[in-house]
């Protein structure tokens, strides 16, 4: 399958200064030769890591399609480890599409989504965890998310996984060495060693799992819902957080009817922030639908920002909303502090949802907003700091496999305690190794690989 040559437009659709048609595979250069005419005859096709200036033309009728720079990169030091040719066309739909059509006409086949990266993985240029991080680099919404993804692409996390795998392999060797001498006294000693090494491994894996909740936040963003009864200032709060007048604000309760969703970077954490219709019983059909949508958004929220009017304290309407959000992670925002003279209502607000931090703000006077932002970061990251090498698990697939490995290691410890025969213990160690191997791609099935790369864009 890898002996064919693939091609795709690797830049996004739309107009731009340049757009790139990428070709990878054993026939990449030969294919380019058939449709490219260099400005100077200089044996360009023999070169590597060179840009050559010239024209793409239709070999059928000789018509020139575009003026281009053609990049030629020879295996194995390329992204896919195959011969790669990148044609830098002008970034318009037609030059790119025509160039791709010509390339496909003279022997390449259209690449599937993520197929270049899949080849990079299959040819050993990247492990699976690194390949997965490419998509995270592309989709990163904040500087911190990008830092994590690039760290993983450079192998920060892969190194950790590899060392875990190595240790598990060493444990297998230790056990197997003992299976041959079952009655020895050495065995007792080695059992202890297996027990403590399994414990140490389990501890390391547990640490990675603990960090994964935070990691996931950077990769996927936090679904944050601003909820509260009508007129408490939810939309005003959204607008100050966005620093733009995005949502309509009026003094009429029931102003927001439809969900408003925006992406926001707060202290490096990507938030999908959602302003909702204030919840109340209403006869208005449109508002009713809005309230229903609010309830649904709350269900799907990772974080709820509950806005309460400081001037009126907690009403029955607030209590109903509190009941809806009480199982969520959240922050209480006491808004409109500019119009209250004393903090009388504070203790009622303190008393509800006691686990949630409280922040006092004025959306109109932009007071307390920094404190709120700080609190958001604190709640979603649990104060955890991104490691410099990017070795933080961000991917749920990895987390689940780590849990599996951890369970097997716990089995190993239990088995040693119960003096279970060594060959059975070896099976659990092996299974733990396989689980980690599934993360890095040492152990995988075609199925898993296809699923992972199908998530990529075409041309990557
Ligand atoms: N004094 C004062 N007024 C505020 C503050 N925040 C919002 N308001 C006012 O409160 C009213 C309602 O604000 P909105 O932001 O529309 O409230 P909402 O919660 O989105 O209301 P609905 O969309 O109807 O649920 C407007 O008149 C705002 O100007 C504040 O911090 N202080
Ligand atoms: Mg509103």
Tab-separated table of C-alpha atoms and ligand atoms in Angstrom:
chain	number	residue	atom	x	y	z
A	1	UNK	CA	0.000	0.000	0.000
A	2	UNK	CA	2.879	2.341	0.774
A	3	UNK	CA	4.333	1.811	-2.660
A	4	UNK	CA	1.880	4.226	-4.242
A	5	UNK	CA	2.226	7.979	-4.368
A	6	UNK	CA	-0.327	10.284	-2.800
A	7	UNK	CA	-1.159	13.938	-3.356
A	8	UNK	CA	-3.402	16.620	-1.876
A	9	UNK	CA	-3.793	20.351	-1.475
A	10	UNK	CA	-2.216	20.924	1.936
A	11	UNK	CA	-3.264	24.512	2.532
A	12	UNK	CA	-6.757	25.574	3.586
A	13	UNK	CA	-9.333	26.584	0.977
A	14	UNK	CA	-9.711	30.273	0.250
A	15	UNK	CA	-7.437	32.940	-1.163
A	16	UNK	CA	-3.877	33.386	0.027
A	17	UNK	CA	-0.441	34.380	-1.155
A	18	UNK	CA	0.534	30.796	-1.710
A	19	UNK	CA	-1.116	27.400	-1.633
A	20	UNK	CA	0.667	24.077	-1.594
A	21	UNK	CA	0.065	20.834	-3.438
A	22	UNK	CA	1.950	18.103	-1.637
A	23	UNK	CA	3.049	14.831	-3.214
A	24	UNK	CA	4.574	11.936	-1.276
A	25	UNK	CA	5.737	8.516	-2.353
A	26	UNK	CA	8.297	6.758	-4.491
A	27	UNK	CA	7.059	8.361	-7.729
A	28	UNK	CA	6.789	11.906	-6.336
A	29	UNK	CA	9.681	13.350	-8.323
A	30	UNK	CA	8.864	11.472	-11.494
A	31	UNK	CA	5.289	12.749	-11.333
A	32	UNK	CA	6.416	16.334	-10.783
A	33	UNK	CA	8.788	16.042	-13.721
A	34	UNK	CA	5.886	15.348	-16.053
A	35	UNK	CA	4.094	18.617	-15.323
A	36	UNK	CA	6.839	21.010	-14.242
A	37	UNK	CA	9.061	23.045	-16.493
A	38	UNK	CA	12.005	24.662	-14.649
A	39	UNK	CA	13.126	28.131	-15.662
A	40	UNK	CA	16.709	26.900	-15.901
A	41	UNK	CA	17.646	23.443	-17.073
A	42	UNK	CA	19.814	22.387	-14.141
A	43	UNK	CA	19.024	18.780	-13.369
A	44	UNK	CA	16.688	19.979	-10.636
A	45	UNK	CA	15.193	16.511	-10.232
A	46	UNK	CA	18.488	15.185	-8.878
A	47	UNK	CA	18.550	17.666	-6.000
A	48	UNK	CA	17.173	17.509	-2.516
A	49	UNK	CA	15.972	20.212	-0.127
A	50	UNK	CA	15.911	22.749	-2.922
A	51	UNK	CA	13.350	25.168	-4.204
A	52	UNK	CA	13.173	25.304	-7.985
A	53	UNK	CA	11.490	28.107	-9.864
A	54	UNK	CA	9.415	27.301	-12.941
A	55	UNK	CA	5.974	26.593	-14.338
A	56	UNK	CA	3.316	23.936	-14.021
A	57	UNK	CA	1.907	23.105	-17.428
A	58	UNK	CA	-0.625	20.711	-18.857
A	59	UNK	CA	1.331	18.063	-20.745
A	60	UNK	CA	-1.759	17.463	-22.913
A	61	UNK	CA	-1.949	20.873	-24.559
A	62	UNK	CA	1.133	22.593	-23.197
A	63	UNK	CA	-0.906	25.290	-21.457
A	64	UNK	CA	0.764	26.951	-18.480
A	65	UNK	CA	-1.305	26.596	-15.286
A	66	UNK	CA	0.718	28.571	-12.764
A	67	UNK	CA	4.106	30.046	-11.971
A	68	UNK	CA	5.451	28.119	-9.001
A	69	UNK	CA	8.272	27.258	-6.667
A	70	UNK	CA	8.730	23.560	-6.451
A	71	UNK	CA	10.253	22.123	-3.291
A	72	UNK	CA	11.974	18.805	-3.637
A	73	UNK	CA	12.817	16.697	-0.603
A	74	UNK	CA	14.318	13.263	-0.894
A	75	UNK	CA	13.689	10.354	1.462
A	76	UNK	CA	14.408	9.560	4.197
A	77	UNK	CA	14.723	12.970	5.881
A	78	UNK	CA	11.215	14.130	5.087
A	79	UNK	CA	7.922	14.350	6.920
A	80	UNK	CA	6.726	11.026	5.563
A	81	UNK	CA	10.225	9.532	5.190
A	82	UNK	CA	9.326	9.168	1.513
A	83	UNK	CA	10.261	11.379	-1.429
A	84	UNK	CA	8.183	14.530	-1.076
A	85	UNK	CA	7.519	17.281	-3.599
A	86	UNK	CA	5.695	20.423	-2.571
A	87	UNK	CA	4.434	22.697	-5.302
A	88	UNK	CA	4.047	26.256	-4.045
A	89	UNK	CA	1.324	27.638	-6.292
A	90	UNK	CA	-0.529	30.894	-5.997
A	91	UNK	CA	-3.128	30.508	-3.293
A	92	UNK	CA	-6.324	30.444	-5.278
A	93	UNK	CA	-8.866	27.701	-5.831
A	94	UNK	CA	-8.151	27.242	-9.544
A	95	UNK	CA	-4.368	27.092	-9.730
A	96	UNK	CA	-4.373	24.621	-6.841
A	97	UNK	CA	-7.171	22.456	-8.136
A	98	UNK	CA	-5.769	22.339	-11.681
A	99	UNK	CA	-2.294	21.514	-10.414
A	100	UNK	CA	-3.672	18.733	-8.232
A	101	UNK	CA	-5.720	17.375	-11.152
A	102	UNK	CA	-2.580	17.235	-13.299
A	103	UNK	CA	-0.643	15.489	-10.539
A	104	UNK	CA	-3.418	12.922	-10.169
A	105	UNK	CA	-3.589	12.570	-13.961
A	106	UNK	CA	0.046	11.488	-14.242
A	107	UNK	CA	0.145	8.842	-11.559
A	108	UNK	CA	-0.621	10.015	-8.008
A	109	UNK	CA	-3.707	9.073	-6.045
A	110	UNK	CA	-5.693	11.471	-3.832
A	111	UNK	CA	-4.517	11.326	-0.227
A	112	UNK	CA	-7.012	10.444	2.462
A	113	UNK	CA	-7.391	12.735	5.481
A	114	UNK	CA	-4.248	12.521	7.600
A	115	UNK	CA	-2.563	10.138	5.205
A	116	UNK	CA	0.741	12.036	5.096
A	117	UNK	CA	0.940	11.850	8.887
A	118	UNK	CA	-0.167	8.234	8.818
A	119	UNK	CA	2.776	7.474	6.552
A	120	UNK	CA	5.066	9.401	8.897
A	121	UNK	CA	3.846	7.070	11.653
A	122	UNK	CA	3.998	3.866	9.606
A	123	UNK	CA	7.509	4.730	8.460
A	124	UNK	CA	8.658	5.333	12.025
A	125	UNK	CA	9.110	9.104	11.766
A	126	UNK	CA	6.628	9.716	14.632
A	127	UNK	CA	4.998	7.524	17.211
A	128	UNK	CA	1.240	7.504	17.517
A	129	UNK	CA	1.147	9.930	20.444
A	130	UNK	CA	3.245	12.414	18.471
A	131	UNK	CA	1.080	12.005	15.383
A	132	UNK	CA	-2.006	12.701	17.461
A	133	UNK	CA	-0.463	15.891	18.799
A	134	UNK	CA	-0.178	17.307	15.267
A	135	UNK	CA	-3.891	17.859	15.212
A	136	UNK	CA	-3.621	19.515	18.620
A	137	UNK	CA	-0.972	21.889	17.296
A	138	UNK	CA	-3.272	22.788	14.420
A	139	UNK	CA	-6.291	23.290	16.640
A	140	UNK	CA	-4.619	24.982	19.610
A	141	UNK	CA	-6.586	28.016	20.775
A	142	UNK	CA	-4.209	29.478	23.317
A	143	UNK	CA	-0.483	29.826	23.709
A	144	UNK	CA	-0.425	27.296	26.542
A	145	UNK	CA	-2.423	24.755	24.550
A	146	UNK	CA	0.059	25.211	21.714
A	147	UNK	CA	3.031	24.829	24.039
A	148	UNK	CA	1.647	21.530	25.317
A	149	UNK	CA	0.899	20.218	21.846
A	150	UNK	CA	4.302	21.170	20.445
A	151	UNK	CA	5.977	19.616	23.481
A	152	UNK	CA	4.161	16.390	22.729
A	153	UNK	CA	5.007	16.587	19.043
A	154	UNK	CA	8.676	16.921	19.972
A	155	UNK	CA	8.309	13.756	21.991
A	156	UNK	CA	8.120	15.065	25.582
A	157	UNK	CA	5.282	12.756	26.462
A	158	UNK	CA	6.457	9.939	24.212
A	159	UNK	CA	9.713	9.783	26.161
A	160	UNK	CA	7.725	9.182	29.335
A	161	UNK	CA	5.659	6.475	27.712
A	162	UNK	CA	8.778	4.853	26.304
A	163	UNK	CA	10.457	4.758	29.692
A	164	UNK	CA	7.351	3.177	31.220
A	165	UNK	CA	7.321	0.575	28.477
A	166	UNK	CA	11.005	-0.111	28.989
A	167	UNK	CA	10.538	-0.620	32.702
A	168	UNK	CA	7.602	-2.960	32.120
A	169	UNK	CA	9.709	-4.939	29.702
A	170	UNK	CA	12.500	-5.166	32.257
A	171	UNK	CA	9.989	-6.457	34.791
A	172	UNK	CA	8.854	-9.113	32.347
A	173	UNK	CA	12.454	-10.198	31.894
A	174	UNK	CA	12.928	-10.396	35.651
A	175	UNK	CA	9.826	-12.533	36.053
A	176	UNK	CA	10.720	-14.785	33.181
A	177	UNK	CA	14.174	-15.358	34.551
A	178	UNK	CA	12.513	-16.631	37.719
A	179	UNK	CA	9.974	-18.859	36.064
A	180	UNK	CA	12.918	-21.095	35.187
A	181	UNK	CA	13.991	-21.433	38.822
A	182	UNK	CA	10.729	-21.778	40.661
A	183	UNK	CA	11.941	-23.302	43.919
A	184	UNK	CA	14.883	-21.013	44.509
A	185	UNK	CA	15.309	-18.769	47.463
A	186	UNK	CA	16.147	-16.032	45.012
A	187	UNK	CA	12.504	-16.084	44.137
A	188	UNK	CA	11.368	-14.570	47.399
A	189	UNK	CA	13.757	-11.726	46.989
A	190	UNK	CA	12.685	-11.108	43.394
A	191	UNK	CA	9.022	-11.213	44.269
A	192	UNK	CA	9.657	-8.315	46.616
A	193	UNK	CA	11.422	-6.497	43.871
A	194	UNK	CA	8.595	-7.095	41.411
A	195	UNK	CA	6.143	-5.866	44.017
A	196	UNK	CA	7.973	-2.640	44.666
A	197	UNK	CA	8.748	-1.962	41.017
A	198	UNK	CA	5.080	-2.472	40.106
A	199	UNK	CA	4.217	-0.020	42.872
A	200	UNK	CA	6.649	2.553	41.581
A	201	UNK	CA	5.348	2.209	38.030
A	202	UNK	CA	1.766	2.475	39.254
A	203	UNK	CA	2.669	5.681	41.066
A	204	UNK	CA	4.153	7.217	37.928
A	205	UNK	CA	1.172	6.252	35.820
A	206	UNK	CA	-1.183	7.595	38.459
A	207	UNK	CA	0.606	10.953	38.278
A	208	UNK	CA	0.072	11.094	34.539
A	209	UNK	CA	-3.597	10.236	34.962
A	210	UNK	CA	-3.993	12.926	37.625
A	211	UNK	CA	-2.634	15.544	35.259
A	212	UNK	CA	-4.842	14.376	32.422
A	213	UNK	CA	-7.967	16.190	33.612
A	214	UNK	CA	-6.082	19.458	33.330
A	215	UNK	CA	-4.438	18.411	30.095
A	216	UNK	CA	-7.801	17.705	28.543
A	217	UNK	CA	-8.832	21.260	29.306
A	218	UNK	CA	-6.038	22.625	27.106
A	219	UNK	CA	-6.778	20.219	24.303
A	220	UNK	CA	-10.536	20.434	24.186
A	221	UNK	CA	-11.359	23.723	25.869
A	222	UNK	CA	-13.722	24.131	28.795
A	223	UNK	CA	-17.447	24.367	28.091
A	224	UNK	CA	-18.347	27.253	30.340
A	225	UNK	CA	-21.963	28.265	30.798
A	226	UNK	CA	-22.987	31.623	32.246
A	227	UNK	CA	-26.270	30.924	33.999
A	228	UNK	CA	-28.634	32.832	36.242
A	229	UNK	CA	-32.062	34.346	36.365
A	230	UNK	CA	-33.052	37.097	33.918
A	231	UNK	CA	-31.492	40.533	34.193
A	232	UNK	CA	-28.682	39.666	36.609
A	233	UNK	CA	-26.065	40.728	34.051
A	234	UNK	CA	-25.010	37.505	32.319
A	235	UNK	CA	-24.668	39.089	28.899
A	236	UNK	CA	-22.908	42.106	30.397
A	237	UNK	CA	-20.420	39.708	31.981
A	238	UNK	CA	-19.867	37.875	28.697
A	239	UNK	CA	-19.167	41.195	27.006
A	240	UNK	CA	-16.539	42.278	29.529
A	241	UNK	CA	-14.845	38.889	29.411
A	242	UNK	CA	-14.753	39.098	25.603
A	243	UNK	CA	-13.860	42.777	25.709
A	244	UNK	CA	-16.423	43.403	23.018
A	245	UNK	CA	-20.120	44.159	22.874
A	246	UNK	CA	-21.075	40.758	21.610
A	247	UNK	CA	-24.407	40.140	23.345
A	248	UNK	CA	-27.344	42.511	23.524
A	249	UNK	CA	-27.764	44.027	26.972
A	250	UNK	CA	-30.948	45.794	28.096
A	251	UNK	CA	-32.739	46.334	31.363
A	252	UNK	CA	-35.614	44.184	30.119
A	253	UNK	CA	-35.591	40.722	31.720
A	254	UNK	CA	-35.581	38.057	29.022
A	255	UNK	CA	-33.285	39.898	26.613
A	256	UNK	CA	-31.140	36.920	25.666
A	257	UNK	CA	-33.212	34.234	24.047
A	258	UNK	CA	-30.796	32.202	22.031
A	259	UNK	CA	-27.529	30.672	23.142
A	260	UNK	CA	-24.436	32.757	22.336
A	261	UNK	CA	-21.188	30.825	22.093
A	262	UNK	CA	-17.713	32.335	21.848
A	263	UNK	CA	-14.133	31.164	22.235
A	264	UNK	CA	-12.086	32.924	24.836
A	265	UNK	CA	-8.526	32.700	26.144
A	266	UNK	CA	-8.391	33.160	29.887
A	267	UNK	CA	-4.939	32.913	31.388
A	268	UNK	CA	-3.928	30.466	28.661
A	269	UNK	CA	-6.956	28.248	29.175
A	270	UNK	CA	-9.248	27.975	26.150
A	271	UNK	CA	-12.889	28.465	27.115
A	272	UNK	CA	-15.963	27.914	25.023
A	273	UNK	CA	-18.080	30.416	26.809
A	274	UNK	CA	-21.843	30.300	26.488
A	275	UNK	CA	-24.251	33.077	27.418
A	276	UNK	CA	-27.726	31.745	28.047
A	277	UNK	CA	-31.273	32.958	28.397
A	278	UNK	CA	-32.086	33.756	32.014
A	279	UNK	CA	-34.053	30.916	33.559
A	280	UNK	CA	-37.593	31.684	34.686
A	281	UNK	CA	-41.147	30.471	34.120
A	282	UNK	CA	-42.461	32.306	31.140
A	283	UNK	CA	-45.376	32.218	28.748
A	284	UNK	CA	-43.387	33.733	25.911
A	285	UNK	CA	-42.842	30.935	23.375
A	286	UNK	CA	-39.459	32.147	22.147
A	287	UNK	CA	-38.146	32.744	25.640
A	288	UNK	CA	-39.452	29.322	26.689
A	289	UNK	CA	-37.385	27.633	23.998
A	290	UNK	CA	-34.401	29.716	25.122
A	291	UNK	CA	-34.837	28.561	28.702
A	292	UNK	CA	-35.035	24.959	27.520
A	293	UNK	CA	-31.762	25.451	25.623
A	294	UNK	CA	-30.201	26.917	28.755
A	295	UNK	CA	-31.098	23.784	30.696
A	296	UNK	CA	-29.471	21.641	28.032
A	297	UNK	CA	-26.293	23.731	27.975
A	298	UNK	CA	-26.023	23.415	31.736
A	299	UNK	CA	-26.182	19.638	31.408
A	300	UNK	CA	-23.240	19.661	28.995
A	301	UNK	CA	-21.172	22.214	30.899
A	302	UNK	CA	-17.715	21.575	32.351
A	303	UNK	CA	-17.939	24.783	34.333
A	304	UNK	CA	-20.875	26.967	35.375
A	305	UNK	CA	-20.579	30.648	36.159
A	306	UNK	CA	-23.644	31.366	38.234
A	307	UNK	CA	-24.524	35.041	38.244
A	308	UNK	CA	-26.456	36.429	41.191
A	309	UNK	CA	-27.653	40.007	41.558
A	310	UNK	CA	-25.878	41.524	44.567
A	311	UNK	CA	-28.655	44.031	45.075
A	312	UNK	CA	-31.410	41.463	45.465
A	313	UNK	CA	-29.661	38.506	47.066
A	314	UNK	CA	-30.935	34.959	46.669
A	315	UNK	CA	-34.526	34.621	45.502
A	316	UNK	CA	-36.670	31.563	44.887
A	317	UNK	CA	-35.808	31.859	41.212
A	318	UNK	CA	-32.124	31.661	42.112
A	319	UNK	CA	-32.756	28.612	44.263
A	320	UNK	CA	-34.351	26.768	41.365
A	321	UNK	CA	-31.294	27.466	39.232
A	322	UNK	CA	-28.959	26.449	42.040
A	323	UNK	CA	-30.772	23.138	42.112
A	324	UNK	CA	-30.056	22.686	38.396
A	325	UNK	CA	-26.330	23.388	38.645
A	326	UNK	CA	-25.481	21.974	42.052
A	327	UNK	CA	-23.697	18.885	40.729
A	328	UNK	CA	-21.441	20.908	38.479
A	329	UNK	CA	-18.111	22.556	39.015
A	330	UNK	CA	-18.631	26.277	39.210
A	331	UNK	CA	-18.035	29.782	40.405
A	332	UNK	CA	-20.557	32.105	42.050
A	333	UNK	CA	-20.497	35.621	40.695
A	334	UNK	CA	-22.155	38.332	42.731
A	335	UNK	CA	-22.753	41.036	40.146
A	336	UNK	CA	-23.729	44.715	40.357
A	337	UNK	CA	-21.708	45.392	43.499
A	338	UNK	CA	-21.559	49.018	42.343
A	339	UNK	CA	-25.157	49.568	43.369
A	340	UNK	CA	-25.166	47.912	46.775
A	341	UNK	CA	-24.193	49.871	49.795
A	342	UNK	CA	-23.502	47.026	52.123
A	343	UNK	CA	-22.668	43.401	51.771
A	344	UNK	CA	-25.823	42.235	53.482
A	345	UNK	CA	-26.737	39.634	50.893
A	346	UNK	CA	-23.284	38.184	50.938
A	347	UNK	CA	-23.939	35.638	53.693
A	348	UNK	CA	-26.937	34.187	51.870
A	349	UNK	CA	-24.832	33.788	48.762
A	350	UNK	CA	-22.001	32.299	50.809
A	351	UNK	CA	-24.399	29.745	52.227
A	352	UNK	CA	-25.481	28.254	48.898
A	353	UNK	CA	-23.144	26.016	46.892
A	354	UNK	CA	-20.499	26.362	49.617
A	355	UNK	CA	-17.881	24.508	47.570
A	356	UNK	CA	-17.963	27.103	44.831
A	357	UNK	CA	-15.692	30.114	45.145
A	358	UNK	CA	-17.409	33.485	45.209
A	359	UNK	CA	-16.272	36.492	43.233
A	360	UNK	CA	-17.782	39.960	43.605
A	361	UNK	CA	-17.899	41.927	40.380
A	362	UNK	CA	-19.443	44.830	38.595
A	363	UNK	CA	-19.834	44.062	34.925
A	364	UNK	CA	-20.671	47.632	34.014
A	365	UNK	CA	-17.772	49.148	35.934
A	366	UNK	CA	-15.485	46.225	35.073
A	367	UNK	CA	-14.584	45.585	38.676
A	368	UNK	CA	-13.498	42.184	39.956
A	369	UNK	CA	-13.079	40.786	36.440
A	370	UNK	CA	-9.403	39.949	36.903
A	371	UNK	CA	-10.256	38.108	40.092
A	372	UNK	CA	-12.918	36.155	38.221
A	373	UNK	CA	-10.457	35.231	35.488
A	374	UNK	CA	-7.957	34.071	38.079
A	375	UNK	CA	-10.602	31.976	39.768
A	376	UNK	CA	-11.620	30.371	36.449
A	377	UNK	CA	-8.039	29.303	35.739
A	378	UNK	CA	-7.647	28.027	39.297
A	379	UNK	CA	-10.827	25.960	39.176
A	380	UNK	CA	-10.196	24.375	35.775
A	381	UNK	CA	-6.494	23.660	36.176
A	382	UNK	CA	-6.590	22.925	39.902
A	383	UNK	CA	-3.516	25.144	40.149
A	384	UNK	CA	-1.556	22.656	38.063
A	385	UNK	CA	1.236	24.065	35.933
A	386	UNK	CA	2.099	22.821	32.475
A	387	UNK	CA	5.414	20.949	32.541
A	388	UNK	CA	8.109	22.562	30.405
A	389	UNK	CA	8.587	19.475	28.225
A	390	UNK	CA	4.870	19.221	27.474
A	391	UNK	CA	4.717	15.875	29.256
A	392	UNK	CA	1.120	16.228	30.328
A	393	UNK	CA	-1.539	13.857	29.090
A	394	UNK	CA	-4.164	15.782	27.146
A	395	UNK	CA	-5.785	13.028	25.168
A	396	UNK	CA	-8.671	11.021	26.606
A	397	UNK	CA	-7.615	7.959	24.626
A	398	UNK	CA	-4.270	8.007	26.414
A	399	UNK	CA	-5.910	8.470	29.773
A	400	UNK	CA	-8.142	5.431	29.337
A	401	UNK	CA	-5.212	3.263	28.288
A	402	UNK	CA	-3.136	4.496	31.228
A	403	UNK	CA	-5.971	3.509	33.547
A	404	UNK	CA	-5.937	0.079	31.969
A	405	UNK	CA	-2.185	-0.231	32.519
A	406	UNK	CA	-2.619	0.918	36.107
A	407	UNK	CA	-5.283	-1.720	36.768
A	408	UNK	CA	-2.963	-4.431	35.495
A	409	UNK	CA	-0.168	-3.204	37.751
A	410	UNK	CA	-2.524	-3.295	40.713
A	411	UNK	CA	-3.303	-6.875	39.727
A	412	UNK	CA	0.417	-7.611	39.725
A	413	UNK	CA	0.734	-6.337	43.279
A	414	UNK	CA	-2.293	-8.296	44.465
A	415	UNK	CA	-0.996	-11.410	42.738
A	416	UNK	CA	2.406	-11.135	44.426
A	417	UNK	CA	0.684	-10.741	47.792
A	418	UNK	CA	-1.366	-13.863	47.133
A	419	UNK	CA	1.663	-15.811	45.898
A	420	UNK	CA	0.031	-16.393	42.527
A	421	UNK	CA	2.321	-18.363	40.162
A	422	UNK	CA	4.817	-16.191	38.336
A	423	UNK	CA	3.675	-17.062	34.850
A	424	UNK	CA	0.259	-15.607	35.670
A	425	UNK	CA	1.829	-12.446	37.060
A	426	UNK	CA	3.791	-12.136	33.840
A	427	UNK	CA	0.535	-11.933	31.901
A	428	UNK	CA	-0.548	-8.821	33.775
A	429	UNK	CA	2.784	-7.125	33.317
A	430	UNK	CA	2.563	-7.916	29.646
A	431	UNK	CA	-0.967	-6.495	29.457
A	432	UNK	CA	0.170	-3.289	31.142
A	433	UNK	CA	2.941	-3.021	28.560
A	434	UNK	CA	0.446	-3.554	25.762
A	435	UNK	CA	-1.859	-0.840	27.052
A	436	UNK	CA	0.982	1.705	27.011
A	437	UNK	CA	2.063	0.326	23.641
A	438	UNK	CA	-1.348	1.120	22.269
A	439	UNK	CA	-0.750	4.755	23.153
A	440	UNK	CA	2.550	5.017	21.343
A	441	UNK	CA	1.583	2.677	18.535
A	442	UNK	CA	3.967	-0.178	19.348
A	443	UNK	CA	0.849	-2.275	19.731
A	444	UNK	CA	-2.021	-1.280	17.491
A	445	UNK	CA	-4.558	-2.567	15.086
A	446	UNK	CA	-5.338	-1.198	11.647
A	447	UNK	CA	-8.655	-0.132	13.118
A	448	UNK	CA	-7.236	2.126	15.790
A	449	UNK	CA	-4.821	3.706	13.352
A	450	UNK	CA	-7.519	4.393	10.778
A	451	UNK	CA	-9.733	5.954	13.395
A	452	UNK	CA	-7.031	8.274	14.651
A	453	UNK	CA	-5.960	9.548	11.257
A	454	UNK	CA	-9.501	9.923	9.949
A	455	UNK	CA	-9.784	12.833	12.377
A	456	UNK	CA	-7.107	14.779	10.466
A	457	UNK	CA	-7.692	17.205	7.652
A	458	UNK	CA	-6.887	16.346	4.069
A	459	UNK	CA	-3.374	17.288	3.110
A	460	UNK	CA	-1.901	16.788	6.603
B	1	LIG	N1	-25.430	48.688	38.047
B	1	LIG	C1	-25.125	47.619	37.324
B	1	LIG	N2	-25.942	47.208	36.364
B	1	LIG	C2	-25.611	46.117	35.647
B	1	LIG	C3	-24.429	45.380	35.901
B	1	LIG	N3	-24.366	44.362	35.045
B	1	LIG	C4	-25.476	44.452	34.276
B	1	LIG	N4	-26.228	45.506	34.640
B	1	LIG	C5	-27.490	45.935	34.043
B	1	LIG	O1	-28.457	44.945	34.240
B	1	LIG	C6	-29.338	44.881	33.130
B	1	LIG	C7	-29.389	43.467	32.575
B	1	LIG	O2	-28.129	43.111	32.049
B	1	LIG	P1	-27.963	41.904	31.042
B	1	LIG	O3	-26.501	41.721	30.874
B	1	LIG	O4	-28.784	42.095	29.836
B	1	LIG	O5	-28.580	40.738	31.918
B	1	LIG	P2	-28.840	39.210	31.536
B	1	LIG	O6	-28.580	38.424	32.753
B	1	LIG	O7	-28.082	38.845	30.312
B	1	LIG	O8	-30.388	39.213	31.248
B	1	LIG	P3	-31.258	38.220	30.323
B	1	LIG	O9	-30.555	38.088	29.020
B	1	LIG	O10	-32.537	38.925	30.222
B	1	LIG	O11	-31.379	36.951	31.069
B	1	LIG	C8	-28.824	45.893	32.120
B	1	LIG	O12	-29.555	47.080	32.276
B	1	LIG	C9	-27.386	46.104	32.542
B	1	LIG	O13	-26.887	47.361	32.206
B	1	LIG	C10	-23.568	45.863	36.950
B	1	LIG	O14	-22.516	45.310	37.263
B	1	LIG	N5	-23.972	46.961	37.633
B	2	LIG	MG1	-28.639	38.234	28.496
